[in-house]
PDB file of C-alpha atoms in Angstrom:
ATOM      1  CA  ARG A   1     133.494 -31.320 -69.164  1.00 73.00           C
ATOM      2  CA  ASN A   2     135.806 -29.073 -67.161  1.00 86.00           C
ATOM      3  CA  ASP A   3     138.292 -29.176 -64.308  1.00 93.00           C
ATOM      4  CA  LEU A   4     139.283 -26.578 -61.728  1.00 96.00           C
ATOM      5  CA  ILE A   5     143.049 -26.230 -62.136  1.00 97.00           C
ATOM      6  CA  ALA A   6     144.115 -23.146 -60.177  1.00 98.00           C
ATOM      7  CA  GLY A   7     143.127 -20.031 -58.266  1.00 98.00           C
ATOM      8  CA  ALA A   8     144.640 -16.628 -57.565  1.00 98.00           C
ATOM      9  CA  ASP A   9     144.243 -14.417 -54.497  1.00 96.00           C
ATOM     10  CA  PRO A  10     146.618 -11.758 -53.147  1.00 94.00           C
ATOM     11  CA  HIS A  11     145.506 -12.692 -49.629  1.00 92.00           C
ATOM     12  CA  ALA A  12     147.158 -15.941 -48.530  1.00 92.00           C
ATOM     13  CA  GLU A  13     144.444 -16.715 -45.980  1.00 92.00           C
ATOM     14  CA  GLN A  14     141.756 -16.715 -48.636  1.00 93.00           C
ATOM     15  CA  GLY A  15     143.944 -18.683 -51.019  1.00 95.00           C
ATOM     16  CA  GLU A  16     144.310 -21.438 -48.428  1.00 94.00           C
ATOM     17  CA  ILE A  17     140.571 -21.524 -47.772  1.00 94.00           C
ATOM     18  CA  PHE A  18     139.932 -21.777 -51.516  1.00 95.00           C
ATOM     19  CA  ALA A  19     142.465 -24.598 -51.914  1.00 97.00           C
ATOM     20  CA  ASP A  20     140.989 -26.575 -49.022  1.00 96.00           C
ATOM     21  CA  ARG A  21     137.440 -26.053 -50.242  1.00 95.00           C
ATOM     22  CA  TRP A  22     138.140 -27.272 -53.777  1.00 95.00           C
ATOM     23  CA  GLY A  23     140.894 -29.812 -53.223  1.00 96.00           C
ATOM     24  CA  LEU A  24     143.768 -27.883 -54.795  1.00 97.00           C
ATOM     25  CA  GLU A  25     147.423 -28.091 -53.866  1.00 96.00           C
ATOM     26  CA  ARG A  26     149.130 -25.014 -52.478  1.00 93.00           C
ATOM     27  CA  GLY A  27     151.203 -24.825 -55.662  1.00 96.00           C
ATOM     28  CA  GLN A  28     147.994 -24.303 -57.621  1.00 98.00           C
ATOM     29  CA  ILE A  29     147.226 -21.095 -55.716  1.00 98.00           C
ATOM     30  CA  TYR A  30     148.878 -17.904 -56.943  1.00 98.00           C
ATOM     31  CA  ALA A  31     149.275 -14.530 -55.260  1.00 97.00           C
ATOM     32  CA  ASP A  32     149.189 -12.769 -58.650  1.00 98.00           C
ATOM     33  CA  TYR A  33     146.532 -13.644 -61.221  1.00 98.00           C
ATOM     34  CA  ARG A  34     148.912 -12.726 -64.053  1.00 98.00           C
ATOM     35  CA  GLU A  35     151.317 -15.444 -62.946  1.00 98.00           C
ATOM     36  CA  MET A  36     148.432 -17.910 -62.886  1.00 98.00           C
ATOM     37  CA  LEU A  37     147.363 -16.952 -66.403  1.00 99.00           C
ATOM     38  CA  GLU A  38     150.897 -17.389 -67.717  1.00 98.00           C
ATOM     39  CA  ALA A  39     151.646 -20.646 -65.909  1.00 98.00           C
ATOM     40  CA  GLU A  40     148.308 -22.454 -66.181  1.00 98.00           C
ATOM     41  CA  ARG A  41     146.925 -21.184 -69.514  1.00 98.00           C
ATOM     42  CA  PRO A  42     143.290 -21.761 -68.453  1.00 97.00           C
ATOM     43  CA  ASP A  43     140.466 -22.082 -70.975  1.00 96.00           C
ATOM     44  CA  PHE A  44     138.213 -19.872 -68.883  1.00 95.00           C
ATOM     45  CA  VAL A  45     138.392 -17.894 -65.681  1.00 98.00           C
ATOM     46  CA  SER A  46     135.941 -16.689 -63.069  1.00 98.00           C
ATOM     47  CA  ILE A  47     136.661 -13.149 -61.890  1.00 98.00           C
ATOM     48  CA  CYS A  48     135.240 -12.581 -58.413  1.00 94.00           C
ATOM     49  CA  THR A  49     136.954  -9.322 -57.477  1.00 95.00           C
ATOM     50  CA  THR A  50     135.178  -6.033 -56.943  1.00 95.00           C
ATOM     51  CA  ALA A  51     134.516  -3.880 -59.986  1.00 96.00           C
ATOM     52  CA  ARG A  52     137.497  -1.661 -59.183  1.00 96.00           C
ATOM     53  CA  ARG A  53     139.879  -4.286 -60.622  1.00 96.00           C
ATOM     54  CA  ARG A  54     137.582  -6.365 -62.777  1.00 98.00           C
ATOM     55  CA  ALA A  55     137.998  -4.567 -66.110  1.00 98.00           C
ATOM     56  CA  GLN A  56     141.792  -4.773 -66.076  1.00 98.00           C
ATOM     57  CA  ILE A  57     141.735  -8.430 -65.056  1.00 99.00           C
ATOM     58  CA  MET A  58     139.346  -9.206 -67.914  1.00 99.00           C
ATOM     59  CA  ILE A  59     141.637  -7.403 -70.350  1.00 99.00           C
ATOM     60  CA  ASP A  60     144.673  -9.291 -69.069  1.00 99.00           C
ATOM     61  CA  ALA A  61     142.820 -12.610 -69.237  1.00 99.00           C
ATOM     62  CA  ILE A  62     141.707 -11.997 -72.823  1.00 99.00           C
ATOM     63  CA  ASN A  63     145.235 -11.054 -73.853  1.00 99.00           C
ATOM     64  CA  ALA A  64     146.526 -14.201 -72.122  1.00 99.00           C
ATOM     65  CA  GLY A  65     144.405 -16.334 -74.449  1.00 98.00           C
ATOM     66  CA  VAL A  66     141.440 -17.486 -72.360  1.00 98.00           C
ATOM     67  CA  LYS A  67     138.414 -18.655 -74.289  1.00 98.00           C
ATOM     68  CA  ALA A  68     135.727 -17.574 -71.823  1.00 98.00           C
ATOM     69  CA  ILE A  69     135.250 -15.354 -68.779  1.00 98.00           C
ATOM     70  CA  TRP A  70     132.664 -15.476 -66.004  1.00 98.00           C
ATOM     71  CA  ALA A  71     132.674 -12.010 -64.443  1.00 98.00           C
ATOM     72  CA  GLU A  72     130.898 -10.807 -61.343  1.00 97.00           C
ATOM     73  CA  LYS A  73     128.494  -7.910 -61.604  1.00 97.00           C
ATOM     74  CA  PRO A  74     128.433  -5.009 -62.163  1.00 98.00           C
ATOM     75  CA  PHE A  75     130.413  -5.553 -65.346  1.00 98.00           C
ATOM     76  CA  THR A  76     132.612  -2.455 -64.915  1.00 98.00           C
ATOM     77  CA  LEU A  77     132.565   0.938 -63.223  1.00 99.00           C
ATOM     78  CA  SER A  78     132.491   3.075 -66.382  1.00 99.00           C
ATOM     79  CA  LEU A  79     131.042   2.749 -69.856  1.00 99.00           C
ATOM     80  CA  ALA A  80     134.496   3.334 -71.345  1.00 99.00           C
ATOM     81  CA  GLU A  81     135.837   0.307 -69.465  1.00 99.00           C
ATOM     82  CA  ALA A  82     132.919  -1.810 -70.651  1.00 99.00           C
ATOM     83  CA  ASP A  83     133.466  -0.695 -74.242  1.00 99.00           C
ATOM     84  CA  GLU A  84     137.156  -1.615 -74.102  1.00 99.00           C
ATOM     85  CA  VAL A  85     136.556  -5.069 -72.636  1.00 99.00           C
ATOM     86  CA  ILE A  86     133.770  -5.941 -75.075  1.00 99.00           C
ATOM     87  CA  GLU A  87     135.671  -4.680 -78.122  1.00 99.00           C
ATOM     88  CA  LEU A  88     138.737  -6.714 -77.159  1.00 99.00           C
ATOM     89  CA  GLY A  89     136.672  -9.797 -76.350  1.00 98.00           C
ATOM     90  CA  ASN A  90     134.867  -9.621 -79.683  1.00 98.00           C
ATOM     91  CA  ARG A  91     138.120  -9.150 -81.560  1.00 98.00           C
ATOM     92  CA  LYS A  92     139.685 -12.195 -79.898  1.00 98.00           C
ATOM     93  CA  ASP A  93     136.499 -14.299 -79.931  1.00 97.00           C
ATOM     94  CA  VAL A  94     136.223 -14.644 -76.146  1.00 98.00           C
ATOM     95  CA  ALA A  95     132.859 -15.476 -74.583  1.00 98.00           C
ATOM     96  CA  ILE A  96     132.139 -13.187 -71.623  1.00 98.00           C
ATOM     97  CA  ALA A  97     129.360 -14.041 -69.170  1.00 98.00           C
ATOM     98  CA  VAL A  98     128.192 -11.670 -66.442  1.00 98.00           C
ATOM     99  CA  ASN A  99     126.792 -13.006 -63.181  1.00 96.00           C
ATOM    100  CA  CYS A 100     123.325 -11.489 -63.435  1.00 96.00           C
ATOM    101  CA  SER A 101     122.078 -14.846 -62.297  1.00 92.00           C
ATOM    102  CA  ARG A 102     118.350 -14.538 -62.897  1.00 94.00           C
ATOM    103  CA  ARG A 103     118.958 -15.405 -66.540  1.00 96.00           C
ATOM    104  CA  TYR A 104     120.031 -18.806 -65.229  1.00 94.00           C
ATOM    105  CA  ASN A 105     117.017 -19.186 -62.917  1.00 92.00           C
ATOM    106  CA  VAL A 106     114.387 -21.693 -64.058  1.00 91.00           C
ATOM    107  CA  PHE A 107     111.473 -19.380 -63.176  1.00 92.00           C
ATOM    108  CA  PHE A 108     112.819 -16.575 -65.334  1.00 95.00           C
ATOM    109  CA  ASN A 109     113.725 -19.027 -68.097  1.00 94.00           C
ATOM    110  CA  GLU A 110     110.175 -20.391 -68.147  1.00 95.00           C
ATOM    111  CA  ALA A 111     108.682 -16.892 -68.087  1.00 97.00           C
ATOM    112  CA  ARG A 112     110.888 -15.901 -71.014  1.00 98.00           C
ATOM    113  CA  ARG A 113     109.825 -19.029 -72.919  1.00 97.00           C
ATOM    114  CA  MET A 114     106.200 -18.002 -72.415  1.00 97.00           C
ATOM    115  CA  VAL A 115     107.045 -14.564 -73.807  1.00 98.00           C
ATOM    116  CA  ASP A 116     108.911 -15.965 -76.808  1.00 98.00           C
ATOM    117  CA  GLU A 117     106.130 -18.432 -77.654  1.00 98.00           C
ATOM    118  CA  GLY A 118     103.404 -15.809 -77.376  1.00 98.00           C
ATOM    119  CA  GLU A 119     101.597 -17.302 -74.390  1.00 97.00           C
ATOM    120  CA  LEU A 120     101.413 -13.898 -72.693  1.00 98.00           C
ATOM    121  CA  GLY A 121     100.516 -12.037 -75.870  1.00 98.00           C
ATOM    122  CA  GLU A 122     102.064  -8.636 -76.520  1.00 98.00           C
ATOM    123  CA  ILE A 123     104.211  -7.576 -73.576  1.00 99.00           C
ATOM    124  CA  LEU A 124     102.893  -4.348 -72.082  1.00 99.00           C
ATOM    125  CA  GLN A 125     104.684  -3.838 -68.770  1.00 99.00           C
ATOM    126  CA  ILE A 126     107.494  -5.193 -66.612  1.00 99.00           C
ATOM    127  CA  THR A 127     107.680  -3.913 -63.039  1.00 99.00           C
ATOM    128  CA  ALA A 128     110.451  -4.681 -60.555  1.00 98.00           C
ATOM    129  CA  TYR A 129     110.357  -4.009 -56.822  1.00 98.00           C
ATOM    130  CA  ALA A 130     113.969  -4.317 -55.742  1.00 98.00           C
ATOM    131  CA  GLN A 131     115.532  -2.114 -53.080  1.00 97.00           C
ATOM    132  CA  CYS A 132     119.086  -1.793 -54.330  1.00 97.00           C
ATOM    133  CA  ASN A 133     121.962   0.410 -55.317  1.00 98.00           C
ATOM    134  CA  LEU A 134     121.483   0.865 -59.045  1.00 98.00           C
ATOM    135  CA  SER A 135     124.863  -0.420 -60.201  1.00 98.00           C
ATOM    136  CA  HIS A 136     125.594  -3.150 -57.661  1.00 97.00           C
ATOM    137  CA  ASN A 137     122.410  -5.177 -57.155  1.00 97.00           C
ATOM    138  CA  GLY A 138     120.549  -2.953 -59.574  1.00 98.00           C
ATOM    139  CA  SER A 139     122.438  -4.812 -62.282  1.00 98.00           C
ATOM    140  CA  HIS A 140     120.317  -7.859 -61.333  1.00 98.00           C
ATOM    141  CA  SER A 141     116.980  -6.052 -61.425  1.00 98.00           C
ATOM    142  CA  ILE A 142     117.666  -4.081 -64.605  1.00 99.00           C
ATOM    143  CA  ASP A 143     118.990  -7.119 -66.459  1.00 98.00           C
ATOM    144  CA  ALA A 144     116.033  -9.237 -65.341  1.00 98.00           C
ATOM    145  CA  MET A 145     113.667  -6.568 -66.655  1.00 99.00           C
ATOM    146  CA  ARG A 146     115.401  -6.565 -70.049  1.00 99.00           C
ATOM    147  CA  TYR A 147     115.338 -10.356 -70.126  1.00 99.00           C
ATOM    148  CA  LEU A 148     111.649 -10.696 -69.257  1.00 99.00           C
ATOM    149  CA  ALA A 149     110.527  -7.872 -71.540  1.00 99.00           C
ATOM    150  CA  ALA A 150     112.549  -9.391 -74.411  1.00 98.00           C
ATOM    151  CA  GLY A 151     113.598  -5.978 -75.635  1.00 98.00           C
ATOM    152  CA  ASP A 152     116.153  -3.210 -75.400  1.00 98.00           C
ATOM    153  CA  VAL A 153     115.617   0.068 -73.563  1.00 99.00           C
ATOM    154  CA  GLU A 154     115.485   3.124 -75.850  1.00 99.00           C
ATOM    155  CA  TRP A 155     114.967   5.907 -73.291  1.00 99.00           C
ATOM    156  CA  VAL A 156     114.412   6.442 -69.573  1.00 99.00           C
ATOM    157  CA  PHE A 157     113.247   8.799 -66.863  1.00 99.00           C
ATOM    158  CA  GLY A 158     114.929   8.541 -63.470  1.00 99.00           C
ATOM    159  CA  GLU A 159     114.402   9.714 -59.893  1.00 99.00           C
ATOM    160  CA  MET A 160     117.261   9.203 -57.447  1.00 99.00           C
ATOM    161  CA  GLU A 161     117.122   9.018 -53.659  1.00 98.00           C
ATOM    162  CA  SER A 162     118.455  12.575 -53.332  1.00 98.00           C
ATOM    163  CA  ASP A 163     119.898  15.426 -55.370  1.00 98.00           C
ATOM    164  CA  GLU A 164     123.110  15.162 -53.353  1.00 98.00           C
ATOM    165  CA  LYS A 165     123.617  11.487 -54.174  1.00 98.00           C
ATOM    166  CA  ALA A 166     122.765  12.025 -57.842  1.00 99.00           C
ATOM    167  CA  ALA A 167     125.384  14.774 -58.145  1.00 99.00           C
ATOM    168  CA  GLY A 168     128.244  12.371 -57.419  1.00 98.00           C
ATOM    169  CA  ASP A 169     129.487   9.088 -58.842  1.00 99.00           C
ATOM    170  CA  GLU A 170     128.797   6.924 -55.776  1.00 98.00           C
ATOM    171  CA  ASP A 171     126.302   4.090 -56.107  1.00 99.00           C
ATOM    172  CA  LEU A 172     122.781   5.066 -55.091  1.00 99.00           C
ATOM    173  CA  MET A 173     119.172   3.969 -54.913  1.00 99.00           C
ATOM    174  CA  GLY A 174     116.586   5.245 -57.337  1.00 99.00           C
ATOM    175  CA  ASN A 175     113.418   4.638 -59.316  1.00 99.00           C
ATOM    176  CA  GLY A 176     113.124   4.505 -63.061  1.00 99.00           C
ATOM    177  CA  TYR A 177     110.761   4.394 -66.023  1.00 99.00           C
ATOM    178  CA  MET A 178     111.995   2.611 -69.152  1.00 99.00           C
ATOM    179  CA  ALA A 179     110.716   2.536 -72.724  1.00 99.00           C
ATOM    180  CA  PHE A 180     111.549  -0.657 -74.634  1.00 99.00           C
ATOM    181  CA  ASP A 181     111.972  -0.942 -78.384  1.00 99.00           C
ATOM    182  CA  ASN A 182     109.154  -3.514 -78.605  1.00 98.00           C
ATOM    183  CA  GLY A 183     106.611  -1.128 -77.102  1.00 98.00           C
ATOM    184  CA  ALA A 184     106.768  -2.495 -73.560  1.00 99.00           C
ATOM    185  CA  ARG A 185     107.247  -0.162 -70.633  1.00 99.00           C
ATOM    186  CA  GLY A 186     109.140  -0.847 -67.424  1.00 99.00           C
ATOM    187  CA  PHE A 187     109.123   0.574 -63.925  1.00 99.00           C
ATOM    188  CA  LEU A 188     111.862  -0.116 -61.393  1.00 99.00           C
ATOM    189  CA  ARG A 189     111.395   0.749 -57.744  1.00 99.00           C
ATOM    190  CA  GLY A 190     114.930   0.620 -56.391  1.00 98.00           C
ATOM    191  CA  THR A 191     114.146   2.676 -53.307  1.00 98.00           C
ATOM    192  CA  PRO A 192     112.685   0.877 -50.230  1.00 98.00           C
ATOM    193  CA  THR A 193     109.967  -1.580 -51.271  1.00 97.00           C
ATOM    194  CA  GLY A 194     108.342  -2.457 -47.951  1.00 96.00           C
ATOM    195  CA  ALA A 195     106.358  -5.687 -48.155  1.00 94.00           C
ATOM    196  CA  ALA A 196     107.387  -6.392 -51.759  1.00 95.00           C
ATOM    197  CA  PRO A 197     111.012  -7.578 -51.548  1.00 93.00           C
ATOM    198  CA  TRP A 198     112.558  -8.394 -54.922  1.00 96.00           C
ATOM    199  CA  GLU A 199     109.380  -9.025 -56.864  1.00 98.00           C
ATOM    200  CA  PHE A 200     108.754  -8.924 -60.615  1.00 98.00           C
ATOM    201  CA  ASP A 201     105.433  -8.456 -62.415  1.00 99.00           C
ATOM    202  CA  LEU A 202     105.254  -9.152 -66.167  1.00 99.00           C
ATOM    203  CA  ILE A 203     102.008  -8.193 -67.911  1.00 99.00           C
ATOM    204  CA  GLY A 204     100.946  -9.097 -71.443  1.00 98.00           C
ATOM    205  CA  THR A 205      97.724  -8.765 -73.396  1.00 96.00           C
ATOM    206  CA  GLU A 206      96.929 -12.467 -72.847  1.00 95.00           C
ATOM    207  CA  GLY A 207      98.609 -13.321 -69.567  1.00 97.00           C
ATOM    208  CA  ARG A 208     100.553 -12.227 -66.525  1.00 98.00           C
ATOM    209  CA  VAL A 209     103.470 -13.736 -64.595  1.00 98.00           C
ATOM    210  CA  ARG A 210     104.619 -12.679 -61.126  1.00 98.00           C
ATOM    211  CA  SER A 211     107.649 -13.645 -59.037  1.00 96.00           C
ATOM    212  CA  LEU A 212     106.967 -12.923 -55.368  1.00 94.00           C
ATOM    213  CA  ALA A 213     108.854 -12.886 -52.041  1.00 87.00           C
ATOM    214  CA  GLN A 214     112.362 -13.003 -53.494  1.00 87.00           C
ATOM    215  CA  GLY A 215     111.429 -15.741 -55.928  1.00 86.00           C
ATOM    216  CA  MET A 216     109.764 -18.027 -53.375  1.00 85.00           C
ATOM    217  CA  GLU A 217     106.452 -18.012 -55.248  1.00 91.00           C
ATOM    218  CA  ALA A 218     105.542 -17.898 -58.936  1.00 93.00           C
ATOM    219  CA  GLN A 219     102.090 -16.931 -60.186  1.00 96.00           C
ATOM    220  CA  TYR A 220     100.537 -17.169 -63.646  1.00 97.00           C
ATOM    221  CA  TYR A 221      97.276 -15.584 -64.796  1.00 97.00           C
ATOM    222  CA  ARG A 222      95.642 -15.966 -68.204  1.00 95.00           C
ATOM    223  CA  TRP A 223      92.488 -14.697 -69.878  1.00 89.00           C
ATOM    224  CA  VAL A 224      89.520 -17.093 -69.725  1.00 86.00           C
ATOM    225  CA  PRO A 225      85.926 -16.756 -70.971  1.00 84.00           C
ATOM    226  CA  GLY A 226      83.415 -15.061 -68.672  1.00 82.00           C
ATOM    227  CA  GLY A 227      83.462 -11.910 -66.656  1.00 76.00           C
ATOM    228  CA  LEU A 228      81.442  -8.744 -67.162  1.00 77.00           C
ATOM    229  CA  ARG A 229      79.523  -8.932 -70.463  1.00 78.00           C
ATOM    230  CA  ASP A 230      81.557 -12.041 -71.309  1.00 78.00           C
ATOM    231  CA  GLN A 231      84.603  -9.903 -72.055  1.00 79.00           C
ATOM    232  CA  GLY A 232      86.853 -12.416 -70.340  1.00 81.00           C
ATOM    233  CA  LEU A 233      88.792 -12.149 -67.106  1.00 85.00           C
ATOM    234  CA  PRO A 234      92.194 -13.135 -65.753  1.00 89.00           C
ATOM    235  CA  ALA A 235      92.209 -16.420 -63.836  1.00 93.00           C
ATOM    236  CA  ARG A 236      94.981 -18.056 -61.847  1.00 95.00           C
ATOM    237  CA  ALA A 237      96.601 -21.022 -63.584  1.00 95.00           C
ATOM    238  CA  PRO A 238      99.464 -23.324 -62.518  1.00 94.00           C
ATOM    239  CA  PHE A 239     102.875 -21.911 -63.314  1.00 93.00           C
ATOM    240  CA  PRO A 240     104.840 -24.593 -65.226  1.00 87.00           C
ATOM    241  CA  LEU A 241     107.856 -24.982 -62.949  1.00 79.00           C
ATOM    242  CA  PRO A 242     110.259 -27.871 -63.676  1.00 78.00           C
ATOM    243  CA  THR A 243     110.642 -30.835 -61.342  1.00 79.00           C
ATOM    244  CA  GLN A 244     114.351 -30.112 -60.852  1.00 80.00           C
ATOM    245  CA  ILE A 245     115.975 -26.755 -60.135  1.00 83.00           C
ATOM    246  CA  PRO A 246     119.692 -26.786 -61.031  1.00 84.00           C
ATOM    247  CA  SER A 247     122.307 -24.549 -59.456  1.00 87.00           C
ATOM    248  CA  SER A 248     122.551 -21.244 -61.310  1.00 88.00           C
ATOM    249  CA  GLY A 249     126.340 -21.355 -60.886  1.00 90.00           C
ATOM    250  CA  LEU A 250     126.618 -24.746 -62.558  1.00 91.00           C
ATOM    251  CA  SER A 251     124.279 -23.509 -65.285  1.00 93.00           C
ATOM    252  CA  VAL A 252     126.634 -20.596 -66.008  1.00 95.00           C
ATOM    253  CA  ILE A 253     129.604 -22.957 -66.308  1.00 94.00           C
ATOM    254  CA  GLU A 254     127.696 -25.288 -68.630  1.00 94.00           C
ATOM    255  CA  ASP A 255     126.618 -22.269 -70.667  1.00 96.00           C
ATOM    256  CA  LEU A 256     130.223 -21.077 -71.032  1.00 96.00           C
ATOM    257  CA  VAL A 257     131.494 -24.510 -72.028  1.00 94.00           C
ATOM    258  CA  ASP A 258     128.787 -24.665 -74.679  1.00 96.00           C
ATOM    259  CA  CYS A 259     129.779 -21.179 -75.869  1.00 96.00           C
ATOM    260  CA  ILE A 260     133.382 -22.328 -76.294  1.00 94.00           C
ATOM    261  CA  GLU A 261     132.243 -25.351 -78.304  1.00 94.00           C
ATOM    262  CA  THR A 262     129.637 -23.614 -80.481  1.00 95.00           C
ATOM    263  CA  GLY A 263     130.786 -20.000 -80.713  1.00 94.00           C
ATOM    264  CA  ARG A 264     127.482 -18.550 -79.522  1.00 96.00           C
ATOM    265  CA  GLN A 265     127.149 -15.793 -76.903  1.00 96.00           C
ATOM    266  CA  PRO A 266     126.436 -16.546 -73.222  1.00 97.00           C
ATOM    267  CA  ARG A 267     122.904 -16.240 -71.925  1.00 97.00           C
ATOM    268  CA  CYS A 268     123.985 -13.149 -69.971  1.00 98.00           C
ATOM    269  CA  SER A 269     126.786 -11.649 -72.044  1.00 98.00           C
ATOM    270  CA  GLY A 270     129.207  -8.800 -71.564  1.00 98.00           C
ATOM    271  CA  GLU A 271     126.900  -6.772 -73.786  1.00 98.00           C
ATOM    272  CA  ASP A 272     124.040  -7.450 -71.374  1.00 99.00           C
ATOM    273  CA  GLY A 273     126.263  -6.336 -68.500  1.00 98.00           C
ATOM    274  CA  ARG A 274     127.151  -3.144 -70.332  1.00 99.00           C
ATOM    275  CA  LYS A 275     123.499  -2.365 -71.057  1.00 99.00           C
ATOM    276  CA  ALA A 276     122.516  -2.837 -67.405  1.00 99.00           C
ATOM    277  CA  LEU A 277     125.241  -0.386 -66.380  1.00 99.00           C
ATOM    278  CA  GLU A 278     124.264   2.082 -69.101  1.00 99.00           C
ATOM    279  CA  ILE A 279     120.611   2.053 -68.048  1.00 99.00           C
ATOM    280  CA  ALA A 280     121.580   2.652 -64.408  1.00 99.00           C
ATOM    281  CA  ILE A 281     123.753   5.600 -65.425  1.00 99.00           C
ATOM    282  CA  ALA A 282     121.021   6.964 -67.705  1.00 99.00           C
ATOM    283  CA  LEU A 283     118.517   6.900 -64.840  1.00 99.00           C
ATOM    284  CA  ARG A 284     120.896   8.956 -62.727  1.00 99.00           C
ATOM    285  CA  GLU A 285     121.572  11.333 -65.632  1.00 99.00           C
ATOM    286  CA  SER A 286     117.836  11.910 -66.003  1.00 99.00           C
ATOM    287  CA  HIS A 287     117.654  13.020 -62.375  1.00 99.00           C
ATOM    288  CA  ARG A 288     120.679  15.269 -62.858  1.00 99.00           C
ATOM    289  CA  ARG A 289     118.875  16.929 -65.769  1.00 98.00           C
ATOM    290  CA  GLY A 290     115.771  17.685 -63.747  1.00 98.00           C
ATOM    291  CA  GLY A 291     113.868  14.516 -64.611  1.00 97.00           C
ATOM    292  CA  ARG A 292     114.227  14.860 -68.362  1.00 98.00           C
ATOM    293  CA  ARG A 293     114.068  11.955 -70.778  1.00 99.00           C
ATOM    294  CA  VAL A 294     117.474  10.449 -71.545  1.00 99.00           C
ATOM    295  CA  ASP A 295     117.978   8.520 -74.783  1.00 99.00           C
ATOM    296  CA  LEU A 296     120.236   5.495 -75.183  1.00 99.00           C
ATOM    297  CA  PRO A 297     122.997   4.877 -76.010  1.00 98.00           C
ATOM    298  CA  LEU A 298     124.748   7.554 -73.966  1.00 99.00           C
ATOM    299  CA  ALA A 299     127.235   9.683 -75.870  1.00 99.00           C
ATOM    300  CA  ASP A 300     129.539  10.360 -72.904  1.00 99.00           C
ATOM    301  CA  ARG A 301     131.362   7.077 -72.328  1.00 99.00           C
ATOM    302  CA  SER A 302     133.354   8.456 -69.391  1.00 99.00           C
ATOM    303  CA  LEU A 303     130.234   8.315 -67.215  1.00 99.00           C
ATOM    304  CA  ARG A 304     130.445   5.863 -64.348  1.00 99.00           C
ATOM    305  CA  ILE A 305     128.905   4.631 -61.113  1.00 99.00           C
ATOM    306  CA  LEU A 306     131.237   3.574 -58.319  1.00 98.00           C
ATOM    307  CA  SER A 307     129.528   0.351 -57.287  1.00 98.00           C
ATOM    308  CA  VAL A 308     128.918   0.114 -53.551  1.00 96.00           C
ATOM    309  CA  GLU A 309     130.988  -3.082 -53.447  1.00 93.00           C
ATOM    310  CA  ILE A 310     134.246  -1.143 -53.882  1.00 95.00           C
ATOM    311  CA  ARG A 311     133.842   0.664 -50.572  1.00 91.00           C
ATOM    312  CA  GLU A 312     136.468  -0.616 -48.137  1.00 85.00           C
ATOM    313  CA  ASP A 313     137.658  -3.144 -50.719  1.00 88.00           C
ATOM    314  CA  ALA A 314     141.342  -2.750 -49.851  1.00 84.00           C
ATOM    315  CA  LEU A 315     140.701  -5.841 -47.737  1.00 85.00           C
ATOM    316  CA  PRO A 316     138.050  -8.455 -48.603  1.00 82.00           C
ATOM    317  CA  ALA A 317     135.137  -8.774 -46.179  1.00 81.00           C
ATOM    318  CA  ARG A 318     136.283 -12.245 -45.109  1.00 81.00           C
ATOM    319  CA  ILE A 319     139.728 -10.945 -44.166  1.00 82.00           C
ATOM    320  CA  ARG A 320     138.191  -8.083 -42.206  1.00 82.00           C
ATOM    321  CA  ARG A 321     136.011 -10.545 -40.292  1.00 85.00           C
ATOM    322  CA  MET A 322     138.996 -12.780 -39.586  1.00 79.00           C
ATOM    323  CA  GLN A 323     140.978  -9.827 -38.253  1.00 81.00           C
ATOM    324  CA  ARG A 324     138.126  -8.780 -35.952  1.00 82.00           C
ATOM    325  CA  ASN A 325     137.953 -12.278 -34.522  1.00 75.00           C
TER     326      ASN A 325
END
């Protein structure tokens, strides 16, 4: 349903590696993405740069007439950048997907189906154990929490790793409490998690789902008759995993193609990317205000977090490794 027609990279070494990996001719590799957009007129583009350049590239791609964008996370550095990209994309009917890939993971998809079909009852709590910088990989954990809870965050409390880190705009670790509009509550432990690496725990009135050991194990518990005074008790049940687990990357591409054909929004949209960033910023703002509750949306759209990925991004990591060798 789609063909890879070109790539752009200002670093010739990486451009050659990309061409060899995907069977492209050297003439299909551009040093300037704007030249590629003008010459190739692609239907959609994947933007794999750091967040320092991502917003402007998305704007240029939308203005060049692309139909869909697959952007790395975090979506942008600032809320103002996110607002500009989303407003322009909506105005020009461009589908924007953000690479918060757990929305394309079969475990999370099945857990969300169970939520939507009422198998877990009313959702009470979503807890994430995910040591991370809040903007960079925190975009994954925060988005997964929103996805599993099937709601939007209305207000937060936040605790950052230090007062010094919270005072600046650099990416940082932190913990957060979130209140969802459907009554669910969320807790994110983004500081060191010890023996609970990247785990999620979703609790409802009728069932519970857990993703353990970085997604290596899925558990499902449901209420069954019995227990003290026959009040019922939670019992382990098989989690309904599919027989095939497709690549999340291929799933994103299929999702975007379907968005182009149907006009619907991607499973993880630019709006989802913006909300993950806004929640991360709100958690930091809560710490700055002495642990006070912070309501969403945030009024100050100039607020930002400088994602950890932009450190030393004058040269890509691969180029730095090649130079050392």
